[in-house]
PDB file of C-alpha atoms in Angstrom:
ATOM      1  CA  MET C   1       2.481 -12.782 -11.971  1.00  0.00           C
ATOM      2  CA  SER C   2       4.020  -9.136 -11.205  1.00  0.00           C
ATOM      3  CA  ILE C   3       3.653  -6.937  -8.318  1.00  0.00           C
ATOM      4  CA  ARG C   4       3.911  -2.965  -9.009  1.00  0.00           C
ATOM      5  CA  VAL C   5       3.502   0.095  -7.336  1.00  0.00           C
ATOM      6  CA  ARG C   6       2.089   3.276  -8.919  1.00  0.00           C
ATOM      7  CA  ARG C   7       0.391   6.403  -7.768  1.00  0.00           C
ATOM      8  CA  VAL C   8      -3.478   6.208  -7.122  1.00  0.00           C
ATOM      9  CA  TYR C   9      -3.758   9.565  -9.199  1.00  0.00           C
ATOM     10  CA  ASP C  10      -2.132   8.197 -12.261  1.00  0.00           C
ATOM     11  CA  PRO C  11      -4.555   6.847 -14.994  1.00  0.00           C
ATOM     12  CA  PRO C  12      -5.366   3.128 -15.049  1.00  0.00           C
ATOM     13  CA  GLU C  13      -3.634   0.860 -17.287  1.00  0.00           C
ATOM     14  CA  PRO C  14      -4.519  -1.945 -19.305  1.00  0.00           C
ATOM     15  CA  GLY C  15      -1.734  -3.971 -17.678  1.00  0.00           C
ATOM     16  CA  ASP C  16      -2.860  -3.110 -14.203  1.00  0.00           C
ATOM     17  CA  GLY C  17      -4.614  -6.314 -12.854  1.00  0.00           C
ATOM     18  CA  VAL C  18      -6.036  -6.134  -9.813  1.00  0.00           C
ATOM     19  CA  ARG C  19      -5.801  -2.532  -8.288  1.00  0.00           C
ATOM     20  CA  VAL C  20      -5.276  -2.659  -4.875  1.00  0.00           C
ATOM     21  CA  LEU C  21      -5.511   0.940  -2.449  1.00  0.00           C
ATOM     22  CA  VAL C  22      -2.745   0.555   0.176  1.00  0.00           C
ATOM     23  CA  ASP C  23      -3.249   3.739   1.829  1.00  0.00           C
ATOM     24  CA  ARG C  24      -5.678   4.161   4.755  1.00  0.00           C
ATOM     25  CA  LEU C  25      -7.201   7.158   3.672  1.00  0.00           C
ATOM     26  CA  TRP C  26      -9.021   7.764   0.339  1.00  0.00           C
ATOM     27  CA  PRO C  27      -7.034   9.977  -2.011  1.00  0.00           C
ATOM     28  CA  ARG C  28      -7.611  13.924  -1.895  1.00  0.00           C
ATOM     29  CA  GLY C  29      -9.986  14.980  -4.707  1.00  0.00           C
ATOM     30  CA  LEU C  30     -10.246  11.511  -6.576  1.00  0.00           C
ATOM     31  CA  SER C  31     -13.530   9.982  -7.462  1.00  0.00           C
ATOM     32  CA  LYS C  32     -13.984   6.148  -6.807  1.00  0.00           C
ATOM     33  CA  ASP C  33     -14.908   6.018 -10.636  1.00  0.00           C
ATOM     34  CA  ALA C  34     -11.653   7.651 -11.449  1.00  0.00           C
ATOM     35  CA  ALA C  35      -9.459   5.297  -9.216  1.00  0.00           C
ATOM     36  CA  ARG C  36     -10.805   2.495 -10.513  1.00  0.00           C
ATOM     37  CA  VAL C  37      -9.747   0.466  -7.130  1.00  0.00           C
ATOM     38  CA  ASP C  38     -10.754  -3.006  -6.972  1.00  0.00           C
ATOM     39  CA  GLU C  39     -10.003  -4.074  -3.436  1.00  0.00           C
ATOM     40  CA  TRP C  40      -9.159  -1.781  -0.141  1.00  0.00           C
ATOM     41  CA  PRO C  41      -7.474  -3.807   2.378  1.00  0.00           C
ATOM     42  CA  LYS C  42      -7.286  -1.156   5.335  1.00  0.00           C
ATOM     43  CA  ALA C  43      -5.600  -3.735   7.684  1.00  0.00           C
ATOM     44  CA  LEU C  44      -2.613  -3.400   5.185  1.00  0.00           C
ATOM     45  CA  THR C  45      -2.327   0.152   5.888  1.00  0.00           C
ATOM     46  CA  PRO C  46       0.574   1.624   8.282  1.00  0.00           C
ATOM     47  CA  SER C  47      -1.131   2.465  11.405  1.00  0.00           C
ATOM     48  CA  THR C  48      -2.308   6.131  11.961  1.00  0.00           C
ATOM     49  CA  GLU C  49       0.221   6.761  14.608  1.00  0.00           C
ATOM     50  CA  LEU C  50       3.238   5.134  12.494  1.00  0.00           C
ATOM     51  CA  ARG C  51       2.111   7.287   9.688  1.00  0.00           C
ATOM     52  CA  ARG C  52       1.794  10.595  11.470  1.00  0.00           C
ATOM     53  CA  TRP C  53       5.305   9.629  13.043  1.00  0.00           C
ATOM     54  CA  TYR C  54       6.711   9.083   9.751  1.00  0.00           C
ATOM     55  CA  HIS C  55       5.289  12.059   7.936  1.00  0.00           C
ATOM     56  CA  ALA C  56       6.500  14.328  10.785  1.00  0.00           C
ATOM     57  CA  GLY C  57       9.870  13.178   9.989  1.00  0.00           C
ATOM     58  CA  GLU C  58      10.796  12.039  13.402  1.00  0.00           C
ATOM     59  CA  GLY C  59      12.375   8.932  11.957  1.00  0.00           C
ATOM     60  CA  ALA C  60      14.432   7.214   8.940  1.00  0.00           C
ATOM     61  CA  TYR C  61      12.657   5.208   6.048  1.00  0.00           C
ATOM     62  CA  GLU C  62      14.248   2.275   7.337  1.00  0.00           C
ATOM     63  CA  GLU C  63      13.049   2.721  10.933  1.00  0.00           C
ATOM     64  CA  PHE C  64       9.529   3.329   9.434  1.00  0.00           C
ATOM     65  CA  ALA C  65       9.837  -0.265   7.504  1.00  0.00           C
ATOM     66  CA  GLU C  66      10.735  -1.899  10.419  1.00  0.00           C
ATOM     67  CA  ARG C  67       7.847  -0.902  12.455  1.00  0.00           C
ATOM     68  CA  TYR C  68       5.385  -1.169   9.507  1.00  0.00           C
ATOM     69  CA  GLU C  69       6.659  -4.744   9.131  1.00  0.00           C
ATOM     70  CA  ALA C  70       5.881  -5.216  12.946  1.00  0.00           C
ATOM     71  CA  GLU C  71       2.504  -4.284  12.511  1.00  0.00           C
ATOM     72  CA  LEU C  72       1.737  -6.236   9.271  1.00  0.00           C
ATOM     73  CA  ASP C  73       2.355  -9.354  12.025  1.00  0.00           C
ATOM     74  CA  ALA C  74      -1.099  -8.839  13.371  1.00  0.00           C
ATOM     75  CA  PRO C  75      -3.408 -11.518  12.504  1.00  0.00           C
ATOM     76  CA  GLU C  76      -5.988  -9.461  10.342  1.00  0.00           C
ATOM     77  CA  ALA C  77      -2.963  -7.709   8.494  1.00  0.00           C
ATOM     78  CA  SER C  78      -1.265 -10.977   8.037  1.00  0.00           C
ATOM     79  CA  GLU C  79      -4.511 -12.474   6.493  1.00  0.00           C
ATOM     80  CA  GLN C  80      -4.885  -9.436   4.213  1.00  0.00           C
ATOM     81  CA  LEU C  81      -1.243  -9.828   2.865  1.00  0.00           C
ATOM     82  CA  ASP C  82      -2.055 -13.263   2.203  1.00  0.00           C
ATOM     83  CA  HIS C  83      -4.973 -12.352   0.041  1.00  0.00           C
ATOM     84  CA  VAL C  84      -2.901 -10.110  -2.147  1.00  0.00           C
ATOM     85  CA  ARG C  85      -0.228 -12.870  -2.561  1.00  0.00           C
ATOM     86  CA  GLU C  86      -2.874 -14.959  -3.905  1.00  0.00           C
ATOM     87  CA  LEU C  87      -4.197 -12.662  -5.894  1.00  0.00           C
ATOM     88  CA  ALA C  88      -0.528 -12.196  -7.390  1.00  0.00           C
ATOM     89  CA  ARG C  89      -0.068 -15.885  -7.837  1.00  0.00           C
ATOM     90  CA  ALA C  90      -3.129 -15.528 -10.315  1.00  0.00           C
ATOM     91  CA  GLY C  91      -2.322 -12.623 -12.323  1.00  0.00           C
ATOM     92  CA  ASP C  92      -0.950  -9.072 -12.257  1.00  0.00           C
ATOM     93  CA  VAL C  93      -1.671  -6.950  -9.079  1.00  0.00           C
ATOM     94  CA  THR C  94      -0.725  -3.091  -8.940  1.00  0.00           C
ATOM     95  CA  LEU C  95      -0.645  -1.569  -5.498  1.00  0.00           C
ATOM     96  CA  LEU C  96      -1.993   2.135  -5.544  1.00  0.00           C
ATOM     97  CA  THR C  97      -0.585   4.977  -3.211  1.00  0.00           C
ATOM     98  CA  ALA C  98      -1.306   8.455  -2.917  1.00  0.00           C
ATOM     99  CA  SER C  99       2.582   9.105  -1.917  1.00  0.00           C
ATOM    100  CA  LYS C 100       4.635  11.542  -3.773  1.00  0.00           C
ATOM    101  CA  THR C 101       7.576   9.208  -3.216  1.00  0.00           C
ATOM    102  CA  PRO C 102       6.157   5.369  -3.985  1.00  0.00           C
ATOM    103  CA  GLU C 103       9.652   4.169  -3.678  1.00  0.00           C
ATOM    104  CA  GLN C 104      10.085   5.500   0.116  1.00  0.00           C
ATOM    105  CA  SER C 105       6.439   4.310   1.196  1.00  0.00           C
ATOM    106  CA  HIS C 106       5.041   1.468   2.712  1.00  0.00           C
ATOM    107  CA  ALA C 107       4.329  -0.036  -0.696  1.00  0.00           C
ATOM    108  CA  THR C 108       7.555  -0.813  -1.486  1.00  0.00           C
ATOM    109  CA  VAL C 109       8.014  -2.860   1.674  1.00  0.00           C
ATOM    110  CA  LEU C 110       4.528  -4.576   0.855  1.00  0.00           C
ATOM    111  CA  VAL C 111       6.114  -5.471  -2.674  1.00  0.00           C
ATOM    112  CA  ARG C 112       9.163  -6.914  -1.126  1.00  0.00           C
ATOM    113  CA  LEU C 113       7.059  -9.110   1.473  1.00  0.00           C
ATOM    114  CA  LEU C 114       4.765 -10.196  -1.077  1.00  0.00           C
ATOM    115  CA  ASN C 115       7.632 -11.099  -3.577  1.00  0.00           C
ATOM    116  CA  GLY C 116       9.747 -12.869  -0.567  1.00  0.00           C
TER     117      GLY C 116
END
């Protein structure tokens, strides 16, 4: 079992396993065929308000991560988090994001929670 994060714009690799898009918006300029997304659990994505707040530079990554974790306590998000955890128990999972800095994105928070 492995969970990793990749940019959705990078070409798919054989070791990706189940490819899960974890962005609320579809990646700009990318066709669904090229993305090869297997799952798109929108309830796992940060809310529009939180995403806008973070991208506006109004807060630090640590505060963003705390707020995002709080959002993931919602029933639908928690259910989808458990679903992705089950996928990871069965094999490899790649979380896909359009973020230019995946290491400072919500995807990193997800990996930590999924591995925890």
